[in-house]
mmCIF file of C-alpha atoms in Angstrom:
data_model
loop_
_atom_site.group_PDB
_atom_site.id
_atom_site.type_symbol
_atom_site.label_atom_id
_atom_site.label_comp_id
_atom_site.label_asym_id
_atom_site.label_seq_id
_atom_site.Cartn_x
_atom_site.Cartn_y
_atom_site.Cartn_z
ATOM 1 C CA MET A 205 -8.504 -13.888 19.504
ATOM 2 C CA SER A 206 -12.119 -14.221 18.762
ATOM 3 C CA GLU A 207 -14.305 -12.634 15.899
ATOM 4 C CA THR A 208 -16.170 -10.457 18.143
ATOM 5 C CA ALA A 209 -12.974 -8.952 19.318
ATOM 6 C CA PHE A 210 -13.081 -6.277 16.048
ATOM 7 C CA GLU A 211 -16.556 -5.127 17.162
ATOM 8 C CA PRO A 212 -16.039 -1.225 17.301
ATOM 9 C CA GLU A 213 -17.675 -0.030 20.528
ATOM 10 C CA GLY A 214 -19.900 2.830 21.017
ATOM 11 C CA ILE A 215 -21.062 3.224 17.544
ATOM 12 C CA MET A 216 -24.460 3.256 16.378
ATOM 13 C CA VAL A 217 -25.235 0.591 13.562
ATOM 14 C CA GLN A 218 -26.966 2.077 10.459
ATOM 15 C CA GLN A 219 -27.860 0.806 7.100
ATOM 16 C CA ILE A 220 -26.961 2.457 3.753
ATOM 17 C CA PHE A 221 -29.124 0.880 0.662
ATOM 18 C CA GLY A 222 -30.215 -1.667 2.898
ATOM 19 C CA LEU A 223 -26.542 -2.769 3.746
ATOM 20 C CA PRO A 224 -25.335 -2.806 7.514
ATOM 21 C CA VAL A 225 -22.630 -0.485 7.965
ATOM 22 C CA TYR A 226 -20.745 1.503 10.822
ATOM 23 C CA ARG A 227 -21.123 4.709 9.248
ATOM 24 C CA GLU A 228 -18.699 6.369 11.390
ATOM 25 C CA THR A 229 -16.197 4.084 10.280
ATOM 26 C CA LEU A 230 -17.134 4.008 6.612
ATOM 27 C CA PHE A 231 -17.167 7.640 6.221
ATOM 28 C CA SER A 232 -14.135 8.550 8.245
ATOM 29 C CA ASN A 233 -10.178 8.665 7.126
ATOM 30 C CA HIS A 234 -7.637 6.742 8.897
ATOM 31 C CA LYS A 235 -7.630 9.049 11.767
ATOM 32 C CA LYS A 236 -11.412 8.565 12.334
ATOM 33 C CA ILE A 237 -12.030 11.923 11.172
ATOM 34 C CA TYR A 238 -15.118 12.289 8.849
ATOM 35 C CA LYS A 239 -14.366 13.321 5.399
ATOM 36 C CA LYS A 240 -16.796 14.173 2.684
ATOM 37 C CA ARG A 241 -14.727 13.026 -0.046
ATOM 38 C CA VAL A 242 -14.380 9.740 1.693
ATOM 39 C CA GLU A 243 -18.165 9.751 2.018
ATOM 40 C CA LYS A 244 -18.534 10.246 -1.715
ATOM 41 C CA ARG A 245 -16.140 7.666 -2.488
ATOM 42 C CA GLN A 246 -17.941 5.039 -0.391
ATOM 43 C CA ARG A 247 -21.306 5.818 -1.445
ATOM 44 C CA LYS A 248 -19.971 5.602 -5.083
ATOM 45 C CA LEU A 249 -18.949 1.988 -4.346
ATOM 46 C CA ILE A 250 -21.497 0.644 -2.071
ATOM 47 C CA VAL A 251 -24.284 1.174 -4.921
ATOM 48 C CA LYS A 252 -22.291 -1.472 -6.632
ATOM 49 C CA LEU A 253 -23.101 -3.942 -3.969
ATOM 50 C CA PRO A 254 -26.877 -4.567 -3.943
ATOM 51 C CA PHE A 255 -26.644 -8.145 -3.821
ATOM 52 C CA LEU A 256 -24.624 -8.516 -1.042
ATOM 53 C CA LYS A 257 -26.878 -8.251 1.929
ATOM 54 C CA PRO A 258 -27.951 -12.166 1.904
ATOM 55 C CA PHE A 259 -24.222 -13.028 2.290
ATOM 56 C CA LEU A 260 -23.672 -11.103 5.449
ATOM 57 C CA LYS A 261 -23.718 -12.618 8.757
ATOM 58 C CA LYS A 262 -25.481 -12.028 11.734
ATOM 59 C CA GLY A 263 -23.807 -8.935 13.419
ATOM 60 C CA GLU A 264 -21.552 -8.341 10.252
ATOM 61 C CA LYS A 265 -21.137 -4.743 9.406
ATOM 62 C CA ILE A 266 -19.105 -2.953 6.428
ATOM 63 C CA LEU A 267 -16.345 -0.850 7.427
ATOM 64 C CA LEU A 268 -14.806 -0.009 4.265
ATOM 65 C CA ILE A 269 -14.874 -0.710 0.561
ATOM 66 C CA THR A 270 -12.059 -0.495 -2.002
ATOM 67 C CA THR A 271 -11.023 -1.524 -5.343
ATOM 68 C CA GLY A 272 -8.052 -3.919 -6.669
ATOM 69 C CA TYR A 273 -7.581 -6.890 -8.786
ATOM 70 C CA SER A 274 -7.679 -10.624 -8.208
ATOM 71 C CA PRO A 275 -4.577 -12.781 -7.671
ATOM 72 C CA LEU A 276 -3.000 -14.108 -11.035
ATOM 73 C CA ALA A 277 0.055 -16.437 -11.515
ATOM 74 C CA SER A 278 3.014 -14.724 -12.394
ATOM 75 C CA MET A 279 3.400 -16.340 -15.894
ATOM 76 C CA ALA A 280 -0.206 -15.373 -16.628
ATOM 77 C CA GLN A 281 0.835 -11.772 -15.512
ATOM 78 C CA TYR A 282 3.706 -11.565 -17.751
ATOM 79 C CA LEU A 283 1.861 -13.034 -20.721
ATOM 80 C CA THR A 284 -1.040 -10.575 -19.974
ATOM 81 C CA GLY A 285 0.549 -7.312 -19.534
ATOM 82 C CA PHE A 286 -1.900 -4.292 -19.436
ATOM 83 C CA ILE A 287 -4.855 -6.177 -20.027
ATOM 84 C CA PHE A 288 -4.567 -7.903 -16.324
ATOM 85 C CA ILE A 289 -5.921 -4.698 -15.489
ATOM 86 C CA TYR A 290 -8.995 -5.118 -17.692
ATOM 87 C CA LEU A 291 -9.298 -8.905 -16.711
ATOM 88 C CA LYS A 292 -8.947 -8.949 -13.152
ATOM 89 C CA ARG A 293 -10.610 -5.783 -11.545
ATOM 90 C CA SER A 294 -12.287 -6.717 -8.085
ATOM 91 C CA LEU A 295 -14.140 -4.995 -5.192
ATOM 92 C CA PHE A 296 -12.903 -5.481 -1.608
ATOM 93 C CA VAL A 297 -15.457 -5.178 1.392
ATOM 94 C CA PHE A 298 -13.924 -4.890 4.465
ATOM 95 C CA THR A 299 -16.262 -5.980 7.592
ATOM 96 C CA ASN A 300 -15.836 -6.593 11.130
ATOM 97 C CA LEU A 301 -15.369 -10.496 10.426
ATOM 98 C CA ARG A 302 -13.652 -10.799 6.868
ATOM 99 C CA ILE A 303 -12.748 -9.279 3.915
ATOM 100 C CA LEU A 304 -15.327 -10.024 0.886
ATOM 101 C CA HIS A 305 -13.524 -10.520 -2.440
ATOM 102 C CA ILE A 306 -15.894 -9.739 -5.336
ATOM 103 C CA PRO A 307 -14.548 -10.267 -8.859
ATOM 104 C CA THR A 308 -16.043 -7.715 -11.202
ATOM 105 C CA THR A 309 -16.257 -6.192 -14.716
ATOM 106 C CA PRO A 310 -14.185 -3.501 -15.841
ATOM 107 C CA ALA A 311 -16.930 -1.174 -14.476
ATOM 108 C CA TYR A 312 -17.184 -2.981 -11.289
ATOM 109 C CA ARG A 313 -20.147 -4.855 -11.917
ATOM 110 C CA TYR A 314 -21.166 -8.100 -10.232
ATOM 111 C CA LYS A 315 -20.240 -11.425 -12.209
ATOM 112 C CA GLY A 316 -21.816 -13.691 -9.922
ATOM 113 C CA ALA A 317 -18.599 -14.746 -7.962
ATOM 114 C CA ILE A 318 -17.663 -13.799 -4.589
ATOM 115 C CA ALA A 319 -15.214 -15.434 -1.829
ATOM 116 C CA GLN A 320 -14.284 -14.535 1.669
ATOM 117 C CA ILE A 321 -11.153 -14.157 3.797
ATOM 118 C CA ALA A 322 -11.790 -14.643 7.515
ATOM 119 C CA TYR A 323 -9.642 -12.591 9.464
ATOM 120 C CA ALA A 324 -9.350 -15.413 12.119
ATOM 121 C CA GLY A 325 -8.122 -18.070 9.758
ATOM 122 C CA CYS A 326 -4.963 -15.736 8.731
ATOM 123 C CA GLN A 327 -1.626 -15.468 10.136
ATOM 124 C CA SER A 328 -0.927 -12.099 8.676
ATOM 125 C CA ILE A 329 -2.661 -9.444 6.348
ATOM 126 C CA SER A 330 -0.390 -6.556 5.221
ATOM 127 C CA LEU A 331 -0.538 -3.798 2.871
ATOM 128 C CA SER A 332 2.545 -3.432 0.986
ATOM 129 C CA GLY A 333 2.648 -0.393 -1.438
ATOM 130 C CA GLY A 334 -0.698 -1.123 -3.278
ATOM 131 C CA ASN A 335 -0.452 -5.053 -2.844
ATOM 132 C CA LEU A 336 -2.734 -6.679 0.044
ATOM 133 C CA VAL A 337 -0.700 -9.801 0.981
ATOM 134 C CA VAL A 338 -2.644 -12.517 2.854
ATOM 135 C CA LYS A 339 -0.799 -15.310 4.854
ATOM 136 C CA TYR A 340 -3.299 -17.974 5.495
ATOM 137 C CA GLY A 341 -2.843 -20.073 8.573
ATOM 138 C CA LYS A 342 -3.328 -23.394 6.844
ATOM 139 C CA LEU A 343 0.160 -24.496 5.409
ATOM 140 C CA GLY A 344 0.796 -20.862 5.426
ATOM 141 C CA ASN A 345 -0.413 -20.236 1.872
ATOM 142 C CA VAL A 346 0.112 -16.699 0.593
ATOM 143 C CA GLU A 347 -1.999 -14.518 -1.910
ATOM 144 C CA THR A 348 -1.325 -11.304 -3.390
ATOM 145 C CA PHE A 349 -4.255 -8.762 -4.529
ATOM 146 C CA ARG A 350 -2.866 -6.215 -6.301
ATOM 147 C CA GLY A 351 -3.375 -2.473 -7.346
ATOM 148 C CA ILE A 352 -5.342 -1.753 -4.029
ATOM 149 C CA SER A 353 -6.869 1.946 -4.570
ATOM 150 C CA ILE A 354 -4.524 4.573 -2.960
ATOM 151 C CA SER A 355 -7.427 6.451 -1.529
ATOM 152 C CA GLU A 356 -8.195 3.747 1.059
ATOM 153 C CA ARG A 357 -4.729 2.337 1.593
ATOM 154 C CA LYS A 358 -3.964 4.189 4.970
ATOM 155 C CA LYS A 359 -7.306 3.529 6.285
ATOM 156 C CA ILE A 360 -6.775 -0.337 5.378
ATOM 157 C CA LYS A 361 -3.744 -0.499 7.387
ATOM 158 C CA ALA A 362 -5.360 1.180 10.486
ATOM 159 C CA LEU A 363 -8.262 -1.332 10.244
ATOM 160 C CA LEU A 364 -5.958 -4.421 9.944
ATOM 161 C CA ASN A 365 -4.099 -3.308 13.072
ATOM 162 C CA LYS A 366 -7.508 -4.260 14.655
ATOM 163 C CA SER A 367 -8.242 -7.215 12.989
ATOM 164 C CA PRO A 368 -8.715 -10.627 15.118
ATOM 165 C CA ILE A 369 -5.780 -12.646 13.354
ATOM 166 C CA SER A 370 -5.291 -15.956 14.946
ATOM 167 C CA GLY A 371 -3.686 -17.968 12.157
ATOM 168 C CA ALA A 372 -6.161 -20.783 12.957
ATOM 169 C CA LYS A 373 -5.539 -24.025 11.297
ATOM 170 C CA SER A 374 -9.226 -24.572 10.359
ATOM 171 C CA THR A 375 -11.541 -24.349 7.345
ATOM 172 C CA LEU A 376 -11.362 -20.612 7.588
ATOM 173 C CA ALA A 377 -7.746 -20.742 6.955
ATOM 174 C CA GLU A 378 -7.967 -20.034 3.010
ATOM 175 C CA ARG A 379 -9.938 -17.923 0.528
ATOM 176 C CA ILE A 380 -13.439 -19.692 0.430
ATOM 177 C CA HIS A 381 -15.445 -19.200 -2.494
ATOM 178 C CA LEU A 382 -19.212 -19.050 -1.875
ATOM 179 C CA CYS A 383 -22.050 -19.882 -3.881
ATOM 180 C CA PRO A 384 -23.791 -16.773 -5.284
ATOM 181 C CA ARG A 385 -27.233 -18.445 -5.054
ATOM 182 C CA CYS A 386 -27.130 -19.680 -1.319
ATOM 183 C CA GLY A 387 -23.570 -18.648 -0.054
ATOM 184 C CA HIS A 388 -22.612 -22.410 0.715
ATOM 185 C CA ARG A 389 -18.945 -22.968 0.564
ATOM 186 C CA LEU A 390 -17.777 -24.314 -3.076
ATOM 187 C CA ILE A 391 -15.063 -26.870 -3.178
ATOM 188 C CA ALA A 392 -12.179 -26.418 -5.709
ATOM 189 C CA GLY A 393 -12.595 -28.503 -8.795
ATOM 190 C CA LYS A 394 -16.328 -29.087 -8.086
ATOM 191 C CA TYR A 395 -18.333 -27.265 -10.594
ATOM 192 C CA ILE A 396 -21.732 -27.528 -8.544
ATOM 193 C CA CYS A 397 -22.982 -26.159 -5.315
ATOM 194 C CA GLU A 398 -23.481 -29.096 -3.085
ATOM 195 C CA LYS A 399 -26.205 -27.397 -1.264
ATOM 196 C CA CYS A 400 -28.457 -25.859 -4.066
ATOM 197 C CA GLN A 401 -26.872 -27.652 -7.149
ATOM 198 C CA LEU A 402 -26.230 -24.343 -8.825
ATOM 199 C CA LYS A 403 -23.656 -25.291 -11.990
ATOM 200 C CA PHE A 404 -20.772 -23.511 -12.600
ATOM 201 C CA LYS A 405 -18.301 -23.253 -15.624
ATOM 202 C CA SER A 406 -15.793 -25.867 -15.893
ATOM 203 C CA LYS A 407 -11.984 -25.785 -16.625
ATOM 204 C CA LEU A 408 -12.183 -28.763 -19.187
ATOM 205 C CA LEU A 409 -14.796 -26.649 -21.307
ATOM 206 C CA ALA A 410 -12.910 -23.547 -21.005
ATOM 207 C CA ARG A 411 -9.938 -25.429 -22.146
ATOM 208 C CA ILE A 412 -11.775 -26.822 -25.266
ATOM 209 C CA SER A 413 -13.565 -23.463 -25.968
ATOM 210 C CA SER A 414 -9.867 -21.759 -25.934
ATOM 211 C CA ILE A 415 -8.535 -24.156 -28.410
ATOM 212 C CA LEU A 416 -11.226 -24.968 -30.936
ATOM 213 C CA VAL A 417 -12.926 -21.577 -30.949
ATOM 214 C CA PRO A 418 -11.591 -18.254 -31.787
ATOM 215 C CA GLY A 419 -11.548 -16.214 -28.917
ATOM 216 C CA GLY A 420 -13.179 -18.868 -26.929
ATOM 217 C CA GLY A 421 -11.097 -18.437 -24.002
ATOM 218 C CA TYR A 422 -12.878 -15.333 -23.212
ATOM 219 C CA PHE A 423 -16.296 -15.879 -24.630
ATOM 220 C CA TYR A 424 -16.857 -18.939 -22.439
ATOM 221 C CA PRO A 425 -16.105 -16.684 -19.155
ATOM 222 C CA ARG A 426 -18.185 -13.807 -20.532
ATOM 223 C CA HIS A 427 -15.253 -11.588 -21.619
ATOM 224 C CA TYR A 428 -17.027 -10.723 -24.470
ATOM 225 C CA LEU A 429 -15.095 -7.498 -25.768
ATOM 226 C CA ILE A 430 -11.538 -8.965 -25.623
ATOM 227 C CA GLY A 431 -13.213 -12.275 -26.706
ATOM 228 C CA SER A 432 -14.219 -10.467 -29.853
ATOM 229 C CA LEU A 433 -10.789 -8.829 -30.345
ATOM 230 C CA ASN A 434 -9.036 -12.234 -29.803
ATOM 231 C CA ALA A 435 -11.245 -13.905 -32.386
ATOM 232 C CA LEU A 436 -10.524 -11.385 -34.986
ATOM 233 C CA LEU A 437 -6.733 -11.749 -34.213
ATOM 234 C CA GLU A 438 -6.761 -15.462 -34.330
ATOM 235 C CA ILE A 439 -8.848 -15.281 -37.779
ATOM 236 C CA PHE A 440 -6.400 -12.809 -39.274
ATOM 237 C CA LEU A 441 -3.373 -15.206 -38.290
ATOM 238 C CA LEU A 442 -5.155 -17.976 -39.607
ATOM 239 C CA ILE A 443 -5.810 -16.373 -42.947
ATOM 240 C CA TYR A 444 -2.607 -15.012 -43.682
ATOM 241 C CA ALA A 445 -0.685 -18.108 -42.296
ATOM 242 C CA GLY A 446 -2.722 -20.122 -44.779
ATOM 243 C CA VAL A 447 -2.026 -17.872 -47.559
ATOM 244 C CA SER A 448 1.919 -17.586 -46.795
ATOM 245 C CA ILE A 449 1.931 -21.648 -46.645
ATOM 246 C CA ASN A 450 0.248 -21.725 -49.957
ATOM 247 C CA ASP A 451 2.833 -19.412 -51.367
ATOM 248 C CA ALA A 452 5.482 -21.567 -49.889
ATOM 249 C CA LEU A 453 4.139 -24.610 -51.550
ATOM 250 C CA ASN A 454 4.147 -22.570 -54.979
ATOM 251 C CA GLY A 455 8.016 -21.852 -54.532
ATOM 252 C CA VAL A 456 7.877 -18.294 -52.867
ATOM 253 C CA GLN A 457 10.870 -19.031 -50.365
ATOM 254 C CA GLU A 458 10.334 -15.928 -48.179
ATOM 255 C CA SER A 459 6.623 -17.096 -47.626
ATOM 256 C CA LEU A 460 8.033 -19.992 -45.445
ATOM 257 C CA PHE A 461 9.095 -17.730 -42.848
ATOM 258 C CA TYR A 462 5.868 -15.770 -42.817
ATOM 259 C CA ALA A 463 4.029 -19.022 -42.312
ATOM 260 C CA VAL A 464 6.132 -20.226 -39.711
ATOM 261 C CA ALA A 465 6.346 -16.677 -37.659
ATOM 262 C CA LEU A 466 2.397 -16.393 -37.911
ATOM 263 C CA SER A 467 1.800 -19.809 -36.845
ATOM 264 C CA ALA A 468 3.996 -19.282 -33.716
ATOM 265 C CA ILE A 469 2.243 -16.234 -32.826
ATOM 266 C CA TYR A 470 -0.962 -17.986 -33.268
ATOM 267 C CA LEU A 471 0.214 -20.705 -30.854
ATOM 268 C CA ILE A 472 1.319 -18.178 -28.185
ATOM 269 C CA ILE A 473 -2.300 -16.179 -28.448
ATOM 270 C CA LYS A 474 -3.860 -20.017 -27.802
ATOM 271 C CA ILE A 475 -1.719 -20.649 -24.738
ATOM 272 C CA ILE A 476 -2.412 -17.426 -23.349
ATOM 273 C CA SER A 477 -6.052 -17.786 -23.813
ATOM 274 C CA VAL A 478 -6.055 -21.084 -22.154
ATOM 275 C CA ILE A 479 -3.990 -19.577 -19.385
ATOM 276 C CA HIS A 480 -6.473 -16.824 -18.723
ATOM 277 C CA SER A 481 -9.552 -19.169 -19.022
ATOM 278 C CA ASN A 482 -8.364 -21.473 -16.311
ATOM 279 C CA HIS A 483 -7.918 -18.326 -14.299
ATOM 280 C CA PHE A 484 -11.447 -17.281 -14.845
ATOM 281 C CA ILE A 485 -12.806 -20.672 -13.898
ATOM 282 C CA TYR A 486 -11.035 -20.221 -10.371
ATOM 283 C CA GLU A 487 -13.612 -17.399 -9.780
ATOM 284 C CA PHE A 488 -16.636 -20.181 -10.107
ATOM 285 C CA ILE A 489 -18.906 -18.350 -12.877
ATOM 286 C CA PRO A 490 -22.428 -19.838 -12.952
ATOM 287 C CA LYS A 491 -23.455 -21.265 -16.051
ATOM 288 C CA VAL A 492 -26.660 -19.332 -16.000
ATOM 289 C CA LYS A 493 -26.302 -15.525 -16.352
ATOM 290 C CA LYS A 494 -29.375 -14.637 -14.060
ATOM 291 C CA LEU A 495 -29.387 -16.341 -10.659
ATOM 292 C CA LYS A 496 -32.870 -17.263 -9.158
ATOM 293 C CA LYS A 497 -32.819 -17.213 -5.280
ATOM 294 C CA ASN A 498 -34.014 -20.614 -3.919
#
């Protein structure tokens, strides 16, 4: 099925804040009935997307915007706990051609990272509870985006029933990260855009920062608040572990237990920091904070 199969018929194309939308679809519920609360919610989210227009293709229109979380490996989720909610917030923009996945700050501000999921490259896209489950055509890889907002779940299901899914084995059959400056496809493991030469933060430096700098695994990908908290905790553990080791060397027997326990906790925190920093790097974070268009 071609991508044009998802083009709504007989609907006037309009713009909101300079972005092309199908207003009747964007502001209606899953039964295609206009609702003021839906319009209010969608307008609240669309103001978060002033950067998006250059990324949209010719004829592409926005149908729905929602919130959720980026994928995270099961071990990382287990180690993160509630912080997962803080670290992996994202916006999801459903258009007539694809889903745009936009990792954000906790306040849903743009971080300079964007990816796409083309309908035509997927075997299936389904919503199970609050989880958006995407099975790609290429090798049948599966990604799960958790915490999709309950406000849009019924409407997402209605939209997905009409999406032109083909399971095509092509370059579309995976989540593709795009250069935030020129929109060119980015290649996993390469921390530079082949087209405009924009450089991105690397996994190696993320790991080094995580290991050597207190809170470095969060400071490097610009998670400053949690980085500061993490740094304070690491410094606290180092100081008290040092004190306990010194006391143990001076014959205070119970201090050896505290030294070992504090050192173990410190090691666990470092491991968690490395795991988190690696996941942030997968999102392609530009080295420069403010991007200049070519």
